[in-house]
C-alpha cells in the first residue's frame, strides 16, 4: 500500500500548474527562444532543517549573482535562459515560476526571488513525484522553446516514499522527450556513502547528463555554482552518464 503522505503530492499539481504559468508577459516578448530551460529541483524534505534550507537557497542565489555564471548565461546563441525553482518532498511545488534571465540584472533579480521563496511542505522524500510534477505541470508551461531542457535534482537522500511509479520510469520518460536530468547529491547524513551511486543509477539521464556532488550542505553553494556553469555553457563534466 502506498503511504498516505506519498499520495498527497497530487494536490500540489493544481497549485504548481498555476504558478508555472505565471511567467510575466513581458518576459515572453523579450525572447523567441532561449539556450536553456533549467528546472532547479531542491530537496525540502524532513531531513532538511531550516538552516540547511537557508544554505541551499543562499547557495543558489549567490550562484546567480556570480559574474562567471552571468557570463555563461549570456554567452549562448540566444544569450538567455529560462529558469524555475521546484521544491520537493512528497508534496513538490513550484516556488519560483519560469523566469527569463537575459542580463546580469535579470540574474540578480532572480537571486532575490530565490531568497524570498517560501518553503514548501516538508515530509518524506519523493524524487519520483518531483520529476512527475515537472513533466506534467512545469515543462508544458515553458513560455518559449529552448535549445535544451535540463532538470537539476539536488538532495541528501533517496526516495523513501514507495511511489506508484519508480524514479527510473519517470526519468526514462523525460529522457525520451529529450530532457537531460543532472544530479547534485548532498553527501551529508546517513546516506552520504551510498547517495552518489544511487543518483547515478536512478536519477540522472539524457544527453550529457552528469553528477556533481556537494560535500555537505555547507558545500552546496560551491557545487551549485560550478554545476550551473557546466550546464549553461555545456562545458565538459566528469562523472557523466549518457
PDB file of C-alpha atoms in Angstrom:
ATOM      1  CA  UNK A   1       0.000   0.000   0.000  1.00  0.00           C
ATOM      2  CA  UNK A   2       1.254   3.456  -0.852  1.00  0.00           C
ATOM      3  CA  UNK A   3       1.734   5.608   2.287  1.00  0.00           C
ATOM      4  CA  UNK A   4      -0.892   8.326   2.663  1.00  0.00           C
ATOM      5  CA  UNK A   5       1.798  11.004   2.728  1.00  0.00           C
ATOM      6  CA  UNK A   6       3.006   9.846  -0.687  1.00  0.00           C
ATOM      7  CA  UNK A   7      -0.430  10.257  -2.216  1.00  0.00           C
ATOM      8  CA  UNK A   8      -0.683  13.882  -1.128  1.00  0.00           C
ATOM      9  CA  UNK A   9       1.666  15.231  -3.787  1.00  0.00           C
ATOM     10  CA  UNK A  10      -1.158  15.133  -6.351  1.00  0.00           C
ATOM     11  CA  UNK A  11      -2.817  18.023  -4.529  1.00  0.00           C
ATOM     12  CA  UNK A  12       0.194  20.186  -5.289  1.00  0.00           C
ATOM     13  CA  UNK A  13      -0.215  19.692  -9.052  1.00  0.00           C
ATOM     14  CA  UNK A  14      -3.022  22.257  -9.362  1.00  0.00           C
ATOM     15  CA  UNK A  15      -1.203  24.971  -7.458  1.00  0.00           C
ATOM     16  CA  UNK A  16       2.036  24.208  -9.260  1.00  0.00           C
ATOM     17  CA  UNK A  17       0.390  24.473 -12.659  1.00  0.00           C
ATOM     18  CA  UNK A  18      -0.962  27.909 -11.821  1.00  0.00           C
ATOM     19  CA  UNK A  19       2.411  29.107 -10.576  1.00  0.00           C
ATOM     20  CA  UNK A  20       4.291  27.636 -13.512  1.00  0.00           C
ATOM     21  CA  UNK A  21       2.072  29.528 -15.926  1.00  0.00           C
ATOM     22  CA  UNK A  22       2.664  32.788 -14.094  1.00  0.00           C
ATOM     23  CA  UNK A  23       5.706  33.950 -16.077  1.00  0.00           C
ATOM     24  CA  UNK A  24       5.421  37.682 -16.810  1.00  0.00           C
ATOM     25  CA  UNK A  25       4.017  38.512 -20.224  1.00  0.00           C
ATOM     26  CA  UNK A  26       6.920  40.873 -20.823  1.00  0.00           C
ATOM     27  CA  UNK A  27       9.358  38.011 -20.394  1.00  0.00           C
ATOM     28  CA  UNK A  28       7.919  36.143 -23.343  1.00  0.00           C
ATOM     29  CA  UNK A  29       8.133  39.202 -25.576  1.00  0.00           C
ATOM     30  CA  UNK A  30      11.849  39.539 -24.867  1.00  0.00           C
ATOM     31  CA  UNK A  31      12.789  36.124 -26.267  1.00  0.00           C
ATOM     32  CA  UNK A  32      11.531  33.851 -29.010  1.00  0.00           C
ATOM     33  CA  UNK A  33      13.890  31.045 -27.990  1.00  0.00           C
ATOM     34  CA  UNK A  34      16.384  30.536 -25.184  1.00  0.00           C
ATOM     35  CA  UNK A  35      19.534  28.469 -24.933  1.00  0.00           C
ATOM     36  CA  UNK A  36      18.477  26.538 -21.838  1.00  0.00           C
ATOM     37  CA  UNK A  37      15.318  25.831 -19.867  1.00  0.00           C
ATOM     38  CA  UNK A  38      16.573  24.952 -16.389  1.00  0.00           C
ATOM     39  CA  UNK A  39      14.456  23.415 -13.618  1.00  0.00           C
ATOM     40  CA  UNK A  40      16.049  23.568 -10.181  1.00  0.00           C
ATOM     41  CA  UNK A  41      14.552  20.738  -8.121  1.00  0.00           C
ATOM     42  CA  UNK A  42      15.625  21.232  -4.495  1.00  0.00           C
ATOM     43  CA  UNK A  43      15.075  18.850  -1.575  1.00  0.00           C
ATOM     44  CA  UNK A  44      12.967  20.308   1.269  1.00  0.00           C
ATOM     45  CA  UNK A  45      12.016  17.011   2.952  1.00  0.00           C
ATOM     46  CA  UNK A  46      12.162  16.343   6.674  1.00  0.00           C
ATOM     47  CA  UNK A  47      15.935  15.827   6.820  1.00  0.00           C
ATOM     48  CA  UNK A  48      16.443  19.391   5.570  1.00  0.00           C
ATOM     49  CA  UNK A  49      16.433  21.651   8.624  1.00  0.00           C
ATOM     50  CA  UNK A  50      15.672  25.358   8.349  1.00  0.00           C
ATOM     51  CA  UNK A  51      19.414  26.026   8.428  1.00  0.00           C
ATOM     52  CA  UNK A  52      20.019  23.562   5.601  1.00  0.00           C
ATOM     53  CA  UNK A  53      17.153  25.039   3.601  1.00  0.00           C
ATOM     54  CA  UNK A  54      18.691  28.504   4.020  1.00  0.00           C
ATOM     55  CA  UNK A  55      22.087  27.207   2.885  1.00  0.00           C
ATOM     56  CA  UNK A  56      20.507  25.816  -0.299  1.00  0.00           C
ATOM     57  CA  UNK A  57      18.568  28.986  -1.134  1.00  0.00           C
ATOM     58  CA  UNK A  58      21.529  31.231  -0.410  1.00  0.00           C
ATOM     59  CA  UNK A  59      23.806  28.966  -2.445  1.00  0.00           C
ATOM     60  CA  UNK A  60      21.518  29.231  -5.475  1.00  0.00           C
ATOM     61  CA  UNK A  61      21.096  32.971  -5.039  1.00  0.00           C
ATOM     62  CA  UNK A  62      24.833  33.623  -4.806  1.00  0.00           C
ATOM     63  CA  UNK A  63      25.460  31.447  -7.852  1.00  0.00           C
ATOM     64  CA  UNK A  64      23.173  33.679  -9.941  1.00  0.00           C
ATOM     65  CA  UNK A  65      24.969  36.733  -8.578  1.00  0.00           C
ATOM     66  CA  UNK A  66      28.318  35.307  -9.665  1.00  0.00           C
ATOM     67  CA  UNK A  67      29.765  37.063 -12.701  1.00  0.00           C
ATOM     68  CA  UNK A  68      31.023  33.768 -14.184  1.00  0.00           C
ATOM     69  CA  UNK A  69      27.509  32.322 -14.098  1.00  0.00           C
ATOM     70  CA  UNK A  70      26.089  35.521 -15.582  1.00  0.00           C
ATOM     71  CA  UNK A  71      28.684  35.421 -18.357  1.00  0.00           C
ATOM     72  CA  UNK A  72      27.782  31.795 -19.121  1.00  0.00           C
ATOM     73  CA  UNK A  73      24.086  32.701 -19.349  1.00  0.00           C
ATOM     74  CA  UNK A  74      24.701  35.466 -21.875  1.00  0.00           C
ATOM     75  CA  UNK A  75      27.320  33.627 -23.936  1.00  0.00           C
ATOM     76  CA  UNK A  76      24.972  31.291 -25.783  1.00  0.00           C
ATOM     77  CA  UNK A  77      23.408  31.738 -29.198  1.00  0.00           C
ATOM     78  CA  UNK A  78      20.255  33.314 -27.758  1.00  0.00           C
ATOM     79  CA  UNK A  79      22.004  34.945 -24.773  1.00  0.00           C
ATOM     80  CA  UNK A  80      19.179  33.932 -22.457  1.00  0.00           C
ATOM     81  CA  UNK A  81      17.780  31.114 -20.334  1.00  0.00           C
ATOM     82  CA  UNK A  82      14.506  30.394 -18.563  1.00  0.00           C
ATOM     83  CA  UNK A  83      14.751  29.019 -15.021  1.00  0.00           C
ATOM     84  CA  UNK A  84      12.280  27.868 -12.375  1.00  0.00           C
ATOM     85  CA  UNK A  85      12.547  26.557  -8.806  1.00  0.00           C
ATOM     86  CA  UNK A  86      10.702  23.428  -7.667  1.00  0.00           C
ATOM     87  CA  UNK A  87      10.917  22.416  -4.011  1.00  0.00           C
ATOM     88  CA  UNK A  88      10.309  18.737  -3.452  1.00  0.00           C
ATOM     89  CA  UNK A  89       9.360  16.327  -0.721  1.00  0.00           C
ATOM     90  CA  UNK A  90       6.230  14.198  -1.121  1.00  0.00           C
ATOM     91  CA  UNK A  91       4.400  17.439  -1.989  1.00  0.00           C
ATOM     92  CA  UNK A  92       6.512  19.078  -4.720  1.00  0.00           C
ATOM     93  CA  UNK A  93       5.606  22.666  -5.504  1.00  0.00           C
ATOM     94  CA  UNK A  94       6.785  25.460  -7.788  1.00  0.00           C
ATOM     95  CA  UNK A  95       8.260  28.176  -5.560  1.00  0.00           C
ATOM     96  CA  UNK A  96       9.571  30.492  -8.292  1.00  0.00           C
ATOM     97  CA  UNK A  97       7.834  30.261 -11.697  1.00  0.00           C
ATOM     98  CA  UNK A  98       9.568  30.370 -15.077  1.00  0.00           C
ATOM     99  CA  UNK A  99      11.781  33.461 -15.150  1.00  0.00           C
ATOM    100  CA  UNK A 100      13.690  34.827 -18.119  1.00  0.00           C
ATOM    101  CA  UNK A 101      17.333  35.695 -17.471  1.00  0.00           C
ATOM    102  CA  UNK A 102      18.987  37.607 -20.275  1.00  0.00           C
ATOM    103  CA  UNK A 103      21.242  40.002 -18.347  1.00  0.00           C
ATOM    104  CA  UNK A 104      23.175  40.382 -15.131  1.00  0.00           C
ATOM    105  CA  UNK A 105      20.306  42.484 -13.799  1.00  0.00           C
ATOM    106  CA  UNK A 106      17.848  39.650 -14.501  1.00  0.00           C
ATOM    107  CA  UNK A 107      20.147  37.195 -12.710  1.00  0.00           C
ATOM    108  CA  UNK A 108      20.371  39.426  -9.634  1.00  0.00           C
ATOM    109  CA  UNK A 109      16.614  39.818  -9.604  1.00  0.00           C
ATOM    110  CA  UNK A 110      16.154  36.055  -9.762  1.00  0.00           C
ATOM    111  CA  UNK A 111      18.598  35.660  -6.864  1.00  0.00           C
ATOM    112  CA  UNK A 112      16.406  37.894  -4.721  1.00  0.00           C
ATOM    113  CA  UNK A 113      13.311  35.875  -5.636  1.00  0.00           C
ATOM    114  CA  UNK A 114      15.132  32.727  -4.544  1.00  0.00           C
ATOM    115  CA  UNK A 115      15.972  34.300  -1.178  1.00  0.00           C
ATOM    116  CA  UNK A 116      12.306  35.215  -0.655  1.00  0.00           C
ATOM    117  CA  UNK A 117      10.921  31.852  -1.811  1.00  0.00           C
ATOM    118  CA  UNK A 118       8.637  30.248   0.790  1.00  0.00           C
ATOM    119  CA  UNK A 119       9.444  26.772   1.949  1.00  0.00           C
ATOM    120  CA  UNK A 120       7.134  24.039   0.653  1.00  0.00           C
ATOM    121  CA  UNK A 121       5.712  21.297   2.855  1.00  0.00           C
ATOM    122  CA  UNK A 122       8.455  19.048   4.246  1.00  0.00           C
ATOM    123  CA  UNK A 123       7.814  15.364   4.824  1.00  0.00           C
ATOM    124  CA  UNK A 124       9.253  12.246   3.164  1.00  0.00           C
ATOM    125  CA  UNK A 125      11.481  12.129   0.091  1.00  0.00           C
ATOM    126  CA  UNK A 126       9.826  11.556  -3.282  1.00  0.00           C
ATOM    127  CA  UNK A 127      12.124  12.221  -6.229  1.00  0.00           C
ATOM    128  CA  UNK A 128       9.704  10.344  -8.500  1.00  0.00           C
ATOM    129  CA  UNK A 129       6.852  12.659  -7.515  1.00  0.00           C
ATOM    130  CA  UNK A 130       9.012  15.706  -8.193  1.00  0.00           C
ATOM    131  CA  UNK A 131      10.015  14.510 -11.655  1.00  0.00           C
ATOM    132  CA  UNK A 132       6.407  13.613 -12.472  1.00  0.00           C
ATOM    133  CA  UNK A 133       5.201  17.064 -11.462  1.00  0.00           C
ATOM    134  CA  UNK A 134       7.917  18.672 -13.571  1.00  0.00           C
ATOM    135  CA  UNK A 135       6.919  16.529 -16.561  1.00  0.00           C
ATOM    136  CA  UNK A 136       3.191  17.194 -16.205  1.00  0.00           C
ATOM    137  CA  UNK A 137       2.878  20.679 -14.728  1.00  0.00           C
ATOM    138  CA  UNK A 138       6.136  22.581 -15.255  1.00  0.00           C
ATOM    139  CA  UNK A 139       7.733  21.811 -18.630  1.00  0.00           C
ATOM    140  CA  UNK A 140       4.449  22.220 -20.577  1.00  0.00           C
ATOM    141  CA  UNK A 141       4.243  25.817 -19.308  1.00  0.00           C
ATOM    142  CA  UNK A 142       7.683  26.877 -20.555  1.00  0.00           C
ATOM    143  CA  UNK A 143       6.915  30.243 -22.192  1.00  0.00           C
ATOM    144  CA  UNK A 144       9.175  29.762 -25.248  1.00  0.00           C
ATOM    145  CA  UNK A 145      11.164  26.988 -26.875  1.00  0.00           C
ATOM    146  CA  UNK A 146      14.632  26.113 -25.583  1.00  0.00           C
ATOM    147  CA  UNK A 147      17.618  24.594 -27.340  1.00  0.00           C
ATOM    148  CA  UNK A 148      17.988  22.193 -24.414  1.00  0.00           C
ATOM    149  CA  UNK A 149      15.969  21.365 -21.321  1.00  0.00           C
ATOM    150  CA  UNK A 150      17.702  20.425 -18.074  1.00  0.00           C
ATOM    151  CA  UNK A 151      16.358  19.301 -14.711  1.00  0.00           C
ATOM    152  CA  UNK A 152      18.818  19.825 -11.876  1.00  0.00           C
ATOM    153  CA  UNK A 153      17.949  17.494  -8.960  1.00  0.00           C
ATOM    154  CA  UNK A 154      19.648  18.056  -5.613  1.00  0.00           C
ATOM    155  CA  UNK A 155      19.059  16.310  -2.298  1.00  0.00           C
ATOM    156  CA  UNK A 156      20.539  14.436   0.637  1.00  0.00           C
ATOM    157  CA  UNK A 157      18.762  11.093   0.259  1.00  0.00           C
ATOM    158  CA  UNK A 158      16.981   8.607  -1.964  1.00  0.00           C
ATOM    159  CA  UNK A 159      13.244   8.039  -2.379  1.00  0.00           C
ATOM    160  CA  UNK A 160      11.624   6.677   0.783  1.00  0.00           C
ATOM    161  CA  UNK A 161       8.040   7.133  -0.365  1.00  0.00           C
ATOM    162  CA  UNK A 162       7.315   3.898  -2.271  1.00  0.00           C
ATOM    163  CA  UNK A 163       5.591   5.716  -5.159  1.00  0.00           C
ATOM    164  CA  UNK A 164       3.327   4.098  -7.746  1.00  0.00           C
ATOM    165  CA  UNK A 165       5.959   4.841 -10.401  1.00  0.00           C
ATOM    166  CA  UNK A 166       9.623   4.405  -9.610  1.00  0.00           C
ATOM    167  CA  UNK A 167      12.182   7.137 -10.206  1.00  0.00           C
ATOM    168  CA  UNK A 168      13.767   5.214 -13.068  1.00  0.00           C
ATOM    169  CA  UNK A 169      10.488   5.032 -15.019  1.00  0.00           C
ATOM    170  CA  UNK A 170       9.743   8.740 -14.708  1.00  0.00           C
ATOM    171  CA  UNK A 171      13.332   9.589 -15.568  1.00  0.00           C
ATOM    172  CA  UNK A 172      13.233   7.401 -18.666  1.00  0.00           C
ATOM    173  CA  UNK A 173      10.045   9.110 -19.887  1.00  0.00           C
ATOM    174  CA  UNK A 174      11.691  12.515 -19.542  1.00  0.00           C
ATOM    175  CA  UNK A 175      14.873  11.363 -21.257  1.00  0.00           C
ATOM    176  CA  UNK A 176      12.812  10.002 -24.156  1.00  0.00           C
ATOM    177  CA  UNK A 177      11.398  13.527 -24.526  1.00  0.00           C
ATOM    178  CA  UNK A 178      14.973  14.879 -24.900  1.00  0.00           C
ATOM    179  CA  UNK A 179      15.218  16.206 -21.342  1.00  0.00           C
ATOM    180  CA  UNK A 180      18.544  15.946 -19.514  1.00  0.00           C
ATOM    181  CA  UNK A 181      18.498  15.246 -15.774  1.00  0.00           C
ATOM    182  CA  UNK A 182      21.613  16.132 -13.799  1.00  0.00           C
ATOM    183  CA  UNK A 183      22.256  15.370 -10.146  1.00  0.00           C
ATOM    184  CA  UNK A 184      23.726  17.193  -7.190  1.00  0.00           C
ATOM    185  CA  UNK A 185      23.704  14.682  -4.327  1.00  0.00           C
ATOM    186  CA  UNK A 186      24.443  16.333  -0.980  1.00  0.00           C
ATOM    187  CA  UNK A 187      26.811  13.957   0.804  1.00  0.00           C
ATOM    188  CA  UNK A 188      25.808  14.544   4.417  1.00  0.00           C
ATOM    189  CA  UNK A 189      23.893  12.344   6.822  1.00  0.00           C
ATOM    190  CA  UNK A 190      23.046   8.653   6.929  1.00  0.00           C
ATOM    191  CA  UNK A 191      23.142   8.123   3.160  1.00  0.00           C
ATOM    192  CA  UNK A 192      26.303  10.077   2.387  1.00  0.00           C
ATOM    193  CA  UNK A 193      28.307   6.972   1.458  1.00  0.00           C
ATOM    194  CA  UNK A 194      25.723   5.499  -0.943  1.00  0.00           C
ATOM    195  CA  UNK A 195      23.869   8.500  -2.356  1.00  0.00           C
ATOM    196  CA  UNK A 196      26.163   9.305  -5.275  1.00  0.00           C
ATOM    197  CA  UNK A 197      25.861   5.848  -6.906  1.00  0.00           C
ATOM    198  CA  UNK A 198      22.090   5.887  -6.307  1.00  0.00           C
ATOM    199  CA  UNK A 199      21.790   9.206  -8.144  1.00  0.00           C
ATOM    200  CA  UNK A 200      23.954   7.839 -10.942  1.00  0.00           C
ATOM    201  CA  UNK A 201      21.850   4.698 -11.339  1.00  0.00           C
ATOM    202  CA  UNK A 202      18.336   6.043 -10.758  1.00  0.00           C
ATOM    203  CA  UNK A 203      18.177   9.828 -11.232  1.00  0.00           C
ATOM    204  CA  UNK A 204      20.427  11.242 -13.942  1.00  0.00           C
ATOM    205  CA  UNK A 205      19.965  10.589 -17.635  1.00  0.00           C
ATOM    206  CA  UNK A 206      19.868  12.119 -21.095  1.00  0.00           C
ATOM    207  CA  UNK A 207      22.377  13.830 -23.339  1.00  0.00           C
ATOM    208  CA  UNK A 208      25.488  14.823 -21.419  1.00  0.00           C
ATOM    209  CA  UNK A 209      23.950  14.020 -18.012  1.00  0.00           C
ATOM    210  CA  UNK A 210      26.354  14.258 -15.090  1.00  0.00           C
ATOM    211  CA  UNK A 211      26.741  14.264 -11.322  1.00  0.00           C
ATOM    212  CA  UNK A 212      28.444  16.944  -9.292  1.00  0.00           C
ATOM    213  CA  UNK A 213      28.216  16.141  -5.556  1.00  0.00           C
ATOM    214  CA  UNK A 214      28.273  18.637  -2.714  1.00  0.00           C
ATOM    215  CA  UNK A 215      30.359  17.568   0.272  1.00  0.00           C
ATOM    216  CA  UNK A 216      27.629  18.550   2.717  1.00  0.00           C
ATOM    217  CA  UNK A 217      25.151  21.425   2.875  1.00  0.00           C
ATOM    218  CA  UNK A 218      27.864  23.994   3.546  1.00  0.00           C
ATOM    219  CA  UNK A 219      29.456  22.991   0.237  1.00  0.00           C
ATOM    220  CA  UNK A 220      26.155  23.277  -1.653  1.00  0.00           C
ATOM    221  CA  UNK A 221      26.778  26.814  -2.947  1.00  0.00           C
ATOM    222  CA  UNK A 222      30.179  25.937  -4.383  1.00  0.00           C
ATOM    223  CA  UNK A 223      28.846  22.834  -6.080  1.00  0.00           C
ATOM    224  CA  UNK A 224      25.763  24.574  -7.452  1.00  0.00           C
ATOM    225  CA  UNK A 225      27.780  27.445  -8.907  1.00  0.00           C
ATOM    226  CA  UNK A 226      30.094  25.008 -10.698  1.00  0.00           C
ATOM    227  CA  UNK A 227      27.145  22.955 -11.877  1.00  0.00           C
ATOM    228  CA  UNK A 228      25.349  25.982 -13.334  1.00  0.00           C
ATOM    229  CA  UNK A 229      28.389  26.968 -15.356  1.00  0.00           C
ATOM    230  CA  UNK A 230      28.734  23.450 -16.757  1.00  0.00           C
ATOM    231  CA  UNK A 231      25.023  23.147 -17.539  1.00  0.00           C
ATOM    232  CA  UNK A 232      24.587  26.560 -19.091  1.00  0.00           C
ATOM    233  CA  UNK A 233      27.801  26.554 -21.109  1.00  0.00           C
ATOM    234  CA  UNK A 234      27.705  22.795 -21.902  1.00  0.00           C
ATOM    235  CA  UNK A 235      31.310  22.547 -20.740  1.00  0.00           C
ATOM    236  CA  UNK A 236      32.677  19.000 -20.287  1.00  0.00           C
ATOM    237  CA  UNK A 237      31.836  17.442 -16.920  1.00  0.00           C
ATOM    238  CA  UNK A 238      33.189  14.452 -15.048  1.00  0.00           C
ATOM    239  CA  UNK A 239      31.111  11.587 -13.655  1.00  0.00           C
ATOM    240  CA  UNK A 240      28.670  11.667 -16.534  1.00  0.00           C
ATOM    241  CA  UNK A 241      26.028   9.167 -17.594  1.00  0.00           C
ATOM    242  CA  UNK A 242      24.808   9.490 -21.162  1.00  0.00           C
TER     243      UNK A 242
END
